[in-house]
Amino acid sequence: MDFQLKTLTVAQAAAEKSDVLIVLVGSAPLTSKDPLSVLAASARKAGDLPDKAGKQLGLYRPEDVVASRVVLAAIGDGKPASVRSGVIAAVNAVKAQGPKRVAIVFAQPTDGAAVASAVTAAADASYVYTTTKSKAEPRSIRQLIVGVADAAVVTGAFDTARAAVQGIELAKEWGNRPANHATPTLLAEVAKGLAKLPNIKCEVLGPKEVEKLGMGAFAAVAQGSAEPLRFIVLRYHGAPKDEAPVVLVGKGITFDTGGVSLKPAAEMDEMKFDMCGAASVLGTFRALGDLQPAINVVGLIPSCENMNDGRAVKPGDVVTSMSGQTIEVLNTDAEGRLILCDALTYAKRFDPAAVIDIATLTGACVVALGGVRSGLFTSDETLAAAIEAAGEASQDRCWRLPLDDDYAEGLKSNFADVANIAGRAGGAITAAKFLQRFAGDFAWAHLDIAGTAWKSGAAKGSTGRPVGLLVSYLTTRANGGDGSGKASKTKTPAAPAKKARSAK
Ligand code: BES
Ligand code: MN
Ligand code: ZN
């Protein structure tokens, strides 16, 4: 999908060549005298276009409009969340007719955050997965034109959103692929492909190297599978070499059967999504390659299957992690933390400014927060504030949960330094407490995306979250705007990421 930003009034948008024109109408009175604005104002007055985001009115061949179909879409207060519901409703209403060229115009003055929200919402609503269907019907929309009163003011936000969409869609694609089409080896190939983008490098380690590093916890999870594990190391260099990187660690379990502690059959297919943390790291690198922000980023992806097999790790087995800590594997289904703990230990070698791990880690987090917000865990206040702000800015929200040491009580083991599970209570938090033991030496945050990475039911599919949050966090940080103390690389601190490139 090709996005274009233009300076357009509603009158100019009416003259724009497109199959569908979506006019976003906010609460403020419409004062323009062009035919469409007048129509929208009278529809509003008559009660046919209620002032509530998501409400809409379809028009067919209205006079003096090039597009044969027009949707007047209410966006209420015009805030990013309202724009999102307005655009999603409008695109859903027209997509069945297979429009190729769609124009979206803001009827009132707007800002960068709202424009970014329109871009990501239009992409979300029109996304179609096709890879493993024999008669693929791809998304019809080829071109999306976004019209605003003054394009120059929102260019940075628009470019960031467009890049985020590329990343979100890469994450959706790999999240959605079934496990036999998304093996650890294939994920590593995706990472190698990303290394073709400017300033991105990739290195892939296999079973021998991982064993040599002493990653006994990661290797133990992988040992029950016929698919060889991969440890993917991605690097993006956008800042001077000596600047400490942000390290992203993504859980890459390409299928989670639970292992010997086998999961029930119902909905087990959804465990193909257990690599969505990994997919979000790949997607974020896709966006970095496009935006070239002034920051260094490392991506680490431990990837393997969690299978039940004659060689599989068994409940009670004690494994030695790369950190030297021994772990009693009381439940083989708590495998995510076992692969992540070794990746966290590996992260230390980069002397990171911050480490964020992203994982579909616990069913308990789904119970706690549902599919709306990801779980955020960190004891670093600066990092917490920056990640929360990035979630708000990108409409990819998270919610902070506690990390009191009392929650670690249940992880005690009689046979190892730590057990990989505690009781049922507070399961998302005890999982985070386990990880925290391996993240002692740097600023660390953990995002539990078990509830937000994919949707179940009729709309089953990957959401691409939290690529939006991560791209927002990294681009803001590149511009010195996250309270990290990193000096601004641009003349204007709030400058969009694109500007950072020209500043280098
Ligand atoms: N991948 C799952 C977490 C998960 C489960 C995500 C359901 C989304 C929906 C993870 O590996 C897992 O199995 N966790 C266990 C931990 C338990 C054994 C302590 C869980 O949440 O049940
Ligand atoms: Mn599991
Ligand atoms: Zn899992």
PDB file of N, CA and C in Angstrom, residues 343-349 351-355 380 438-445:
ATOM      1  N   ALA A 343      18.853 -14.934  26.657  1.00  0.00           N
ATOM      2  CA  ALA A 343      18.997 -13.773  25.763  1.00  0.00           C
ATOM      3  C   ALA A 343      19.296 -12.511  26.577  1.00  0.00           C
ATOM      4  N   LEU A 344      18.691 -12.406  27.764  1.00  0.00           N
ATOM      5  CA  LEU A 344      18.958 -11.243  28.633  1.00  0.00           C
ATOM      6  C   LEU A 344      20.417 -11.243  29.095  1.00  0.00           C
ATOM      7  N   THR A 345      20.909 -12.421  29.428  1.00  0.00           N
ATOM      8  CA  THR A 345      22.323 -12.515  29.823  1.00  0.00           C
ATOM      9  C   THR A 345      23.224 -12.108  28.655  1.00  0.00           C
ATOM     10  N   TYR A 346      22.848 -12.541  27.459  1.00  0.00           N
ATOM     11  CA  TYR A 346      23.624 -12.190  26.252  1.00  0.00           C
ATOM     12  C   TYR A 346      23.608 -10.682  26.013  1.00  0.00           C
ATOM     13  N   ALA A 347      22.471 -10.037  26.358  1.00  0.00           N
ATOM     14  CA  ALA A 347      22.300  -8.596  26.108  1.00  0.00           C
ATOM     15  C   ALA A 347      23.358  -7.762  26.826  1.00  0.00           C
ATOM     16  N   LYS A 348      23.833  -8.281  27.938  1.00  0.00           N
ATOM     17  CA  LYS A 348      24.788  -7.542  28.777  1.00  0.00           C
ATOM     18  C   LYS A 348      26.038  -7.135  28.006  1.00  0.00           C
ATOM     19  N   ARG A 349      26.455  -7.956  27.036  1.00  0.00           N
ATOM     20  CA  ARG A 349      27.704  -7.681  26.308  1.00  0.00           C
ATOM     21  C   ARG A 349      27.644  -6.406  25.478  1.00  0.00           C
ATOM     22  N   ASP A 351      26.526  -3.606  26.652  1.00  0.00           N
ATOM     23  CA  ASP A 351      26.541  -2.491  27.600  1.00  0.00           C
ATOM     24  C   ASP A 351      25.364  -1.550  27.306  1.00  0.00           C
ATOM     25  N   PRO A 352      24.151  -2.094  27.358  1.00  0.00           N
ATOM     26  CA  PRO A 352      22.991  -1.377  26.824  1.00  0.00           C
ATOM     27  C   PRO A 352      22.543  -0.178  27.661  1.00  0.00           C
ATOM     28  N   ALA A 353      21.959   0.807  26.965  1.00  0.00           N
ATOM     29  CA  ALA A 353      21.334   1.939  27.644  1.00  0.00           C
ATOM     30  C   ALA A 353      20.015   1.477  28.260  1.00  0.00           C
ATOM     31  N   ALA A 354      19.360   0.553  27.604  1.00  0.00           N
ATOM     32  CA  ALA A 354      18.118  -0.037  28.112  1.00  0.00           C
ATOM     33  C   ALA A 354      17.865  -1.342  27.374  1.00  0.00           C
ATOM     34  N   VAL A 355      17.216  -2.279  28.052  1.00  0.00           N
ATOM     35  CA  VAL A 355      16.830  -3.548  27.424  1.00  0.00           C
ATOM     36  C   VAL A 355      15.326  -3.712  27.593  1.00  0.00           C
ATOM     37  N   ASP A 380      12.480   0.696  36.587  1.00  0.00           N
ATOM     38  CA  ASP A 380      13.148   1.931  36.173  1.00  0.00           C
ATOM     39  C   ASP A 380      12.069   2.962  35.811  1.00  0.00           C
ATOM     40  N   PHE A 438      17.641 -12.069  35.759  1.00  0.00           N
ATOM     41  CA  PHE A 438      18.659 -12.137  34.705  1.00  0.00           C
ATOM     42  C   PHE A 438      18.933 -10.757  34.091  1.00  0.00           C
ATOM     43  N   ALA A 439      18.294  -9.740  34.674  1.00  0.00           N
ATOM     44  CA  ALA A 439      18.408  -8.397  34.103  1.00  0.00           C
ATOM     45  C   ALA A 439      18.925  -7.423  35.151  1.00  0.00           C
ATOM     46  N   GLY A 440      19.810  -7.917  35.992  1.00  0.00           N
ATOM     47  CA  GLY A 440      20.275  -7.110  37.113  1.00  0.00           C
ATOM     48  C   GLY A 440      21.199  -5.962  36.753  1.00  0.00           C
ATOM     49  N   ASP A 441      21.851  -6.060  35.606  1.00  0.00           N
ATOM     50  CA  ASP A 441      22.949  -5.123  35.341  1.00  0.00           C
ATOM     51  C   ASP A 441      22.603  -3.942  34.448  1.00  0.00           C
ATOM     52  N   PHE A 442      21.361  -3.804  34.066  1.00  0.00           N
ATOM     53  CA  PHE A 442      21.003  -2.703  33.155  1.00  0.00           C
ATOM     54  C   PHE A 442      19.552  -2.299  33.365  1.00  0.00           C
ATOM     55  N   ALA A 443      19.193  -1.130  32.794  1.00  0.00           N
ATOM     56  CA  ALA A 443      17.800  -0.686  32.841  1.00  0.00           C
ATOM     57  C   ALA A 443      16.997  -1.654  31.984  1.00  0.00           C
ATOM     58  N   TRP A 444      15.960  -2.239  32.579  1.00  0.00           N
ATOM     59  CA  TRP A 444      15.242  -3.315  31.879  1.00  0.00           C
ATOM     60  C   TRP A 444      13.736  -3.127  32.000  1.00  0.00           C
ATOM     61  N   ALA A 445      13.038  -3.434  30.933  1.00  0.00           N
ATOM     62  CA  ALA A 445      11.572  -3.472  30.966  1.00  0.00           C
ATOM     63  C   ALA A 445      11.099  -4.715  30.227  1.00  0.00           C
TER      64      ALA A 445
END
